């Protein structure tokens, strides 16, 4: 017997037929003698409708009232799934954020979970009941519904799993696991059997959209073994894949990963734009001025490269911003020309960030050197580089995306045999 | 300054344009310096969609989960109206059943309100805030959402008005008041300026569908002055009609009605069917046997007429049942033929119940005699009669409905001049 949290997203509960399919997955785990909590999203498209109504009501809507409106979507799904489970003779009960209660902070619309008391759910497990929990919502200290922001149901699921000290948190999604890279770009991409939390965190923040970043952080902090698997797979399929685990990808502590790869995956993000300032005065305070201005405009700057100046007077500075903030960022920089004092500003959205990720890098030198050599051989020019302990990111011309990703995927031995 | 509860039904909040119209009515009362609580239904059609989903989930759905699903409709409207009011610079806050809390009994799906603490709302009034309350819902002792049954938002509004000791409860609807009879049948029907609670209760139970019966009962018990008026009227229309009241019909204590009419209104109900048992043994226990069987089958019997038997051995018995229960009732009676011991059972759904209502009847004799004479002159045969202190109901052939209603409407001086 295990204690399991299962999470199903909007496309998995889009209509009653799909909700019945979800119920069959839940019934399988329940019939196997497990204690089960299910976390559900709103039916696909429903949240969009609710959000559209709040916008139609007012462009500057109150976040508390927004939360009251949009939380209705998950409320509906939780009730419907409980009914379907009961129909299948699985004792089930729905739980809204305020009923458990899932306590959050006061940041309505993008709240963070502070505390989830587990007594009530554990008591229901003891009575043989499955808990169907409305994701994405909690209750703020002002006794009002608070939502967690888009994709928040992943976070709800992991937080519930942490509170319940669950053996596993299964995130059912429309892909069947985490891959070494995007299979649409690299047909030889392999599904990973296990990924370390740190690696997953880098992948999630670098554009692999399987899981919300915050949910991975939470899983890492609380050591929640999180499993990414397909909700469209038959509920009756065999539940034991390689390594004795169900088919999918386990995100876990690196101690659970016996054979550590040097490189686990190649991520890439097209949501980048590059801005270069030429002949900036090389003196203290300039960087603070540039990035202070952007920060005031709520632009998140990512990669920053500054060359050492040859004559000690001027330097060139390159950095990236989210592509959606590109034009606004250019305006900010241009309007601050006097203050920053540069000769020329240029920018381009034709760039892509490619990242090589792996916890094995910590103990292996030469990963970067290998990377640069392989890309040089293909004639790919590297425009900027940034690294962390378990990641090397480069900025290249967007036209070379596929070539670069495939080259690196082969280079680090990730291709499926 | 007054304290007012305003209630808007599903057609009044069917889309954002109509919600904005509702907000203008609210703003008018707020700007006039009143303390305002608004009770809203779900957007028209929304509850039907939610109910359909619960049925699709399971024919025998759990009432608690049904409540969780369907209460989402009013939750959405309350949030949206609060946003629209804020946009119009009216400070507003939404309130769900569990937040006030509106405490109900445990009868999920058809719960009754037990208690509404008023402190929190009165405190918000003092802060200059309008309360937008989700109708139709409360919270049961098991900490789960409970809904009040169809049309329950009227009841929510009156209950909130009672709890707040409001000066008035305005029920905005798609008609502009309570009429002496259905204007579609009698073009000369007049809108009533005032109706006594007891009269409205009779009218509501006899087929005038302006207000849910339970809400009228509640208004009567707590002495809530209830006002029926149109939500489609311009929010900028003059607010003073005859008698210094806004245009519409005031339902109030009879002490507030100075000139009491003998007859206030003519109601009729086509939802009736008649069943006659011929040559029933005239002995103790027979009536108990007939109506016991029907009661066991959850059939509500209304009018009952039993003739005195000529020979002391047999009698004829006629009674009415709701038309929807007609066939089932016939089966019940036929299957109990042995026990009841009758010669023949006949039935007809071609009947209508016409009722004459007025608190003035208490002090006036001859109302019934006048009625029977007028109908006889038109050749209308009366099949059964039942009376209360303020009402006379007759059962006639459905073909004579319009003739009978028009005749009685003129007879008692109700025609518009």
mmCIF file of C-alpha atoms in Angstrom, chain A residues 68-271:
data_model
loop_
_atom_site.group_PDB
_atom_site.id
_atom_site.type_symbol
_atom_site.label_atom_id
_atom_site.label_comp_id
_atom_site.label_asym_id
_atom_site.label_seq_id
_atom_site.Cartn_x
_atom_site.Cartn_y
_atom_site.Cartn_z
ATOM 1 C CA UNK A 68 -13.663 34.166 -6.840
ATOM 2 C CA UNK A 69 -14.692 33.867 -10.481
ATOM 3 C CA UNK A 70 -11.898 31.719 -11.909
ATOM 4 C CA UNK A 71 -11.729 29.260 -8.978
ATOM 5 C CA UNK A 72 -15.206 28.074 -10.004
ATOM 6 C CA UNK A 73 -13.685 26.004 -12.825
ATOM 7 C CA UNK A 74 -11.772 23.600 -10.576
ATOM 8 C CA UNK A 75 -14.726 23.486 -8.169
ATOM 9 C CA UNK A 76 -16.933 22.125 -10.945
ATOM 10 C CA UNK A 77 -14.409 19.488 -12.053
ATOM 11 C CA UNK A 78 -13.805 18.271 -8.510
ATOM 12 C CA UNK A 79 -17.524 17.744 -7.916
ATOM 13 C CA UNK A 80 -18.039 15.989 -11.243
ATOM 14 C CA UNK A 81 -15.066 13.635 -10.755
ATOM 15 C CA UNK A 82 -16.304 12.760 -7.249
ATOM 16 C CA UNK A 83 -19.714 11.869 -8.711
ATOM 17 C CA UNK A 84 -18.174 9.727 -11.477
ATOM 18 C CA UNK A 85 -15.947 7.911 -8.958
ATOM 19 C CA UNK A 86 -18.939 7.190 -6.709
ATOM 20 C CA UNK A 87 -20.769 5.826 -9.763
ATOM 21 C CA UNK A 88 -17.785 3.440 -10.215
ATOM 22 C CA UNK A 89 -18.146 2.424 -6.570
ATOM 23 C CA UNK A 90 -15.073 4.294 -5.444
ATOM 24 C CA UNK A 91 -16.005 6.276 -2.288
ATOM 25 C CA UNK A 92 -14.953 9.833 -3.100
ATOM 26 C CA UNK A 93 -15.429 13.330 -1.774
ATOM 27 C CA UNK A 94 -14.514 16.699 -3.326
ATOM 28 C CA UNK A 95 -12.424 19.242 -1.423
ATOM 29 C CA UNK A 96 -12.194 22.928 -2.245
ATOM 30 C CA UNK A 97 -9.268 25.062 -1.142
ATOM 31 C CA UNK A 98 -11.181 26.604 1.767
ATOM 32 C CA UNK A 99 -12.417 23.239 3.025
ATOM 33 C CA UNK A 100 -9.058 21.552 3.661
ATOM 34 C CA UNK A 101 -7.976 24.433 4.040
ATOM 35 C CA UNK A 102 -5.068 25.099 1.660
ATOM 36 C CA UNK A 103 -3.736 28.260 3.272
ATOM 37 C CA UNK A 104 -1.978 30.767 1.017
ATOM 38 C CA UNK A 105 -0.433 34.191 1.329
ATOM 39 C CA UNK A 106 -2.364 37.319 0.333
ATOM 40 C CA UNK A 107 -1.028 37.606 -3.238
ATOM 41 C CA UNK A 108 -4.410 37.087 -4.911
ATOM 42 C CA UNK A 109 -4.084 35.863 -8.490
ATOM 43 C CA UNK A 110 -0.544 34.534 -7.929
ATOM 44 C CA UNK A 111 -0.701 33.263 -4.369
ATOM 45 C CA UNK A 112 1.809 30.936 -2.739
ATOM 46 C CA UNK A 113 0.770 28.031 -0.560
ATOM 47 C CA UNK A 114 1.842 28.520 3.076
ATOM 48 C CA UNK A 115 0.336 25.498 4.818
ATOM 49 C CA UNK A 116 -1.870 22.481 4.208
ATOM 50 C CA UNK A 117 -3.181 20.691 7.313
ATOM 51 C CA UNK A 118 -3.254 16.973 6.521
ATOM 52 C CA UNK A 119 -5.464 15.626 9.334
ATOM 53 C CA UNK A 120 -8.795 15.821 7.554
ATOM 54 C CA UNK A 121 -7.578 14.065 4.394
ATOM 55 C CA UNK A 122 -5.700 11.372 6.294
ATOM 56 C CA UNK A 123 -8.818 10.785 8.363
ATOM 57 C CA UNK A 124 -10.827 10.269 5.166
ATOM 58 C CA UNK A 125 -8.179 7.878 3.816
ATOM 59 C CA UNK A 126 -8.672 5.839 6.979
ATOM 60 C CA UNK A 127 -12.394 5.692 6.141
ATOM 61 C CA UNK A 128 -11.505 4.343 2.700
ATOM 62 C CA UNK A 129 -12.304 7.541 0.848
ATOM 63 C CA UNK A 130 -10.570 9.078 -2.153
ATOM 64 C CA UNK A 131 -10.068 12.862 -1.872
ATOM 65 C CA UNK A 132 -10.746 14.872 -5.039
ATOM 66 C CA UNK A 133 -9.080 18.247 -4.562
ATOM 67 C CA UNK A 134 -9.737 21.366 -6.622
ATOM 68 C CA UNK A 135 -6.320 22.486 -7.861
ATOM 69 C CA UNK A 136 -5.110 26.054 -8.429
ATOM 70 C CA UNK A 137 -6.891 27.412 -5.367
ATOM 71 C CA UNK A 138 -6.465 28.019 -1.691
ATOM 72 C CA UNK A 139 -7.733 30.425 0.914
ATOM 73 C CA UNK A 140 -5.931 33.630 1.885
ATOM 74 C CA UNK A 141 -5.772 35.029 5.453
ATOM 75 C CA UNK A 142 -8.663 37.386 4.531
ATOM 76 C CA UNK A 143 -10.960 34.320 4.225
ATOM 77 C CA UNK A 144 -11.174 34.798 0.452
ATOM 78 C CA UNK A 145 -10.351 32.378 -2.319
ATOM 79 C CA UNK A 146 -6.823 32.848 -3.688
ATOM 80 C CA UNK A 147 -5.611 31.293 -6.930
ATOM 81 C CA UNK A 148 -2.032 30.251 -7.577
ATOM 82 C CA UNK A 149 -1.560 31.613 -11.086
ATOM 83 C CA UNK A 150 -1.566 29.739 -14.380
ATOM 84 C CA UNK A 151 -0.461 26.118 -14.162
ATOM 85 C CA UNK A 152 -0.995 26.279 -10.417
ATOM 86 C CA UNK A 153 -2.604 22.855 -10.212
ATOM 87 C CA UNK A 154 0.840 21.211 -10.576
ATOM 88 C CA UNK A 155 1.905 23.200 -7.538
ATOM 89 C CA UNK A 156 -1.276 22.241 -5.661
ATOM 90 C CA UNK A 157 -0.547 18.571 -6.342
ATOM 91 C CA UNK A 158 3.057 18.685 -5.168
ATOM 92 C CA UNK A 159 2.122 20.744 -2.099
ATOM 93 C CA UNK A 160 -0.611 18.260 -1.173
ATOM 94 C CA UNK A 161 1.830 15.384 -1.676
ATOM 95 C CA UNK A 162 4.341 17.109 0.609
ATOM 96 C CA UNK A 163 1.693 17.760 3.279
ATOM 97 C CA UNK A 164 0.466 14.161 3.133
ATOM 98 C CA UNK A 165 4.013 12.804 3.025
ATOM 99 C CA UNK A 166 2.845 10.895 -0.035
ATOM 100 C CA UNK A 167 5.005 8.163 -1.502
ATOM 101 C CA UNK A 168 4.587 9.627 -4.971
ATOM 102 C CA UNK A 169 2.967 12.497 -6.834
ATOM 103 C CA UNK A 170 1.832 11.399 -10.311
ATOM 104 C CA UNK A 171 1.394 14.270 -12.759
ATOM 105 C CA UNK A 172 -0.751 12.975 -15.606
ATOM 106 C CA UNK A 173 -0.269 15.057 -18.728
ATOM 107 C CA UNK A 174 -0.600 14.918 -22.505
ATOM 108 C CA UNK A 175 2.982 13.663 -22.939
ATOM 109 C CA UNK A 176 4.230 10.379 -21.564
ATOM 110 C CA UNK A 177 7.240 11.684 -19.695
ATOM 111 C CA UNK A 178 10.276 13.953 -19.798
ATOM 112 C CA UNK A 179 12.506 13.576 -22.855
ATOM 113 C CA UNK A 180 16.192 14.195 -23.447
ATOM 114 C CA UNK A 181 15.005 16.972 -25.752
ATOM 115 C CA UNK A 182 11.933 17.929 -27.793
ATOM 116 C CA UNK A 183 11.091 14.845 -29.924
ATOM 117 C CA UNK A 184 9.609 17.104 -32.606
ATOM 118 C CA UNK A 185 13.126 18.460 -33.224
ATOM 119 C CA UNK A 186 15.123 15.320 -32.538
ATOM 120 C CA UNK A 187 13.259 12.139 -33.510
ATOM 121 C CA UNK A 188 15.923 10.138 -31.670
ATOM 122 C CA UNK A 189 15.085 11.824 -28.359
ATOM 123 C CA UNK A 190 14.663 9.314 -25.526
ATOM 124 C CA UNK A 191 12.247 9.354 -22.647
ATOM 125 C CA UNK A 192 14.179 9.641 -19.404
ATOM 126 C CA UNK A 193 13.486 7.069 -16.749
ATOM 127 C CA UNK A 194 14.657 9.348 -13.951
ATOM 128 C CA UNK A 195 15.644 12.996 -13.749
ATOM 129 C CA UNK A 196 17.084 14.781 -10.729
ATOM 130 C CA UNK A 197 15.068 17.698 -9.287
ATOM 131 C CA UNK A 198 17.865 20.155 -10.119
ATOM 132 C CA UNK A 199 17.962 19.009 -13.720
ATOM 133 C CA UNK A 200 14.202 19.206 -14.063
ATOM 134 C CA UNK A 201 14.230 22.671 -12.581
ATOM 135 C CA UNK A 202 16.697 23.827 -15.227
ATOM 136 C CA UNK A 203 14.731 22.121 -17.991
ATOM 137 C CA UNK A 204 11.434 23.625 -16.819
ATOM 138 C CA UNK A 205 12.878 27.130 -16.623
ATOM 139 C CA UNK A 206 14.560 26.692 -19.987
ATOM 140 C CA UNK A 207 11.445 25.957 -21.948
ATOM 141 C CA UNK A 208 10.502 22.307 -21.403
ATOM 142 C CA UNK A 209 6.837 22.993 -20.564
ATOM 143 C CA UNK A 210 5.947 19.683 -18.919
ATOM 144 C CA UNK A 211 5.755 21.088 -15.390
ATOM 145 C CA UNK A 212 5.337 24.487 -13.824
ATOM 146 C CA UNK A 213 8.704 25.638 -12.453
ATOM 147 C CA UNK A 214 7.286 26.402 -9.026
ATOM 148 C CA UNK A 215 5.989 22.858 -8.632
ATOM 149 C CA UNK A 216 9.486 21.463 -9.339
ATOM 150 C CA UNK A 217 11.027 23.822 -6.764
ATOM 151 C CA UNK A 218 8.480 22.669 -4.226
ATOM 152 C CA UNK A 219 9.071 18.993 -5.048
ATOM 153 C CA UNK A 220 12.800 19.534 -4.619
ATOM 154 C CA UNK A 221 12.490 21.351 -1.295
ATOM 155 C CA UNK A 222 10.176 18.705 0.165
ATOM 156 C CA UNK A 223 11.719 15.709 -1.607
ATOM 157 C CA UNK A 224 8.418 14.741 -3.278
ATOM 158 C CA UNK A 225 9.036 11.938 -5.768
ATOM 159 C CA UNK A 226 7.149 13.266 -8.769
ATOM 160 C CA UNK A 227 6.148 11.153 -11.697
ATOM 161 C CA UNK A 228 5.306 12.546 -15.145
ATOM 162 C CA UNK A 229 3.089 10.209 -17.162
ATOM 163 C CA UNK A 230 0.387 10.143 -19.812
ATOM 164 C CA UNK A 231 -3.303 10.459 -18.976
ATOM 165 C CA UNK A 232 -4.225 9.177 -22.434
ATOM 166 C CA UNK A 233 -2.592 5.824 -21.886
ATOM 167 C CA UNK A 234 -5.122 3.082 -21.115
ATOM 168 C CA UNK A 235 -5.953 2.868 -17.408
ATOM 169 C CA UNK A 236 -5.597 -0.896 -17.808
ATOM 170 C CA UNK A 237 -2.063 -0.809 -19.265
ATOM 171 C CA UNK A 238 0.650 -2.649 -17.291
ATOM 172 C CA UNK A 239 1.833 -0.530 -14.383
ATOM 173 C CA UNK A 240 5.393 -1.748 -14.287
ATOM 174 C CA UNK A 241 7.959 -0.379 -16.692
ATOM 175 C CA UNK A 242 11.766 -0.475 -16.525
ATOM 176 C CA UNK A 243 13.191 -0.218 -13.010
ATOM 177 C CA UNK A 244 9.911 -1.429 -11.485
ATOM 178 C CA UNK A 245 8.340 1.971 -11.954
ATOM 179 C CA UNK A 246 5.182 2.787 -13.901
ATOM 180 C CA UNK A 247 5.855 3.994 -17.453
ATOM 181 C CA UNK A 248 6.857 7.671 -17.410
ATOM 182 C CA UNK A 249 9.598 9.767 -15.873
ATOM 183 C CA UNK A 250 10.411 9.926 -12.179
ATOM 184 C CA UNK A 251 11.700 13.260 -10.920
ATOM 185 C CA UNK A 252 13.603 12.505 -7.743
ATOM 186 C CA UNK A 253 16.538 13.215 -5.567
ATOM 187 C CA UNK A 254 19.845 12.574 -7.320
ATOM 188 C CA UNK A 255 20.665 9.913 -4.718
ATOM 189 C CA UNK A 256 17.979 7.783 -6.349
ATOM 190 C CA UNK A 257 19.754 8.014 -9.701
ATOM 191 C CA UNK A 258 22.385 5.305 -9.796
ATOM 192 C CA UNK A 259 23.951 5.808 -13.200
ATOM 193 C CA UNK A 260 24.406 9.506 -13.490
ATOM 194 C CA UNK A 261 24.767 10.829 -17.026
ATOM 195 C CA UNK A 262 27.114 13.737 -17.578
ATOM 196 C CA UNK A 263 24.450 15.351 -19.722
ATOM 197 C CA UNK A 264 20.791 14.461 -19.190
ATOM 198 C CA UNK A 265 19.040 16.741 -21.634
ATOM 199 C CA UNK A 266 19.204 19.516 -24.181
ATOM 200 C CA UNK A 267 16.716 22.333 -23.678
ATOM 201 C CA UNK A 268 16.111 25.307 -25.895
ATOM 202 C CA UNK A 269 14.056 28.444 -25.701
ATOM 203 C CA UNK A 270 12.913 30.595 -28.601
ATOM 204 C CA UNK A 271 11.368 33.139 -26.245
#
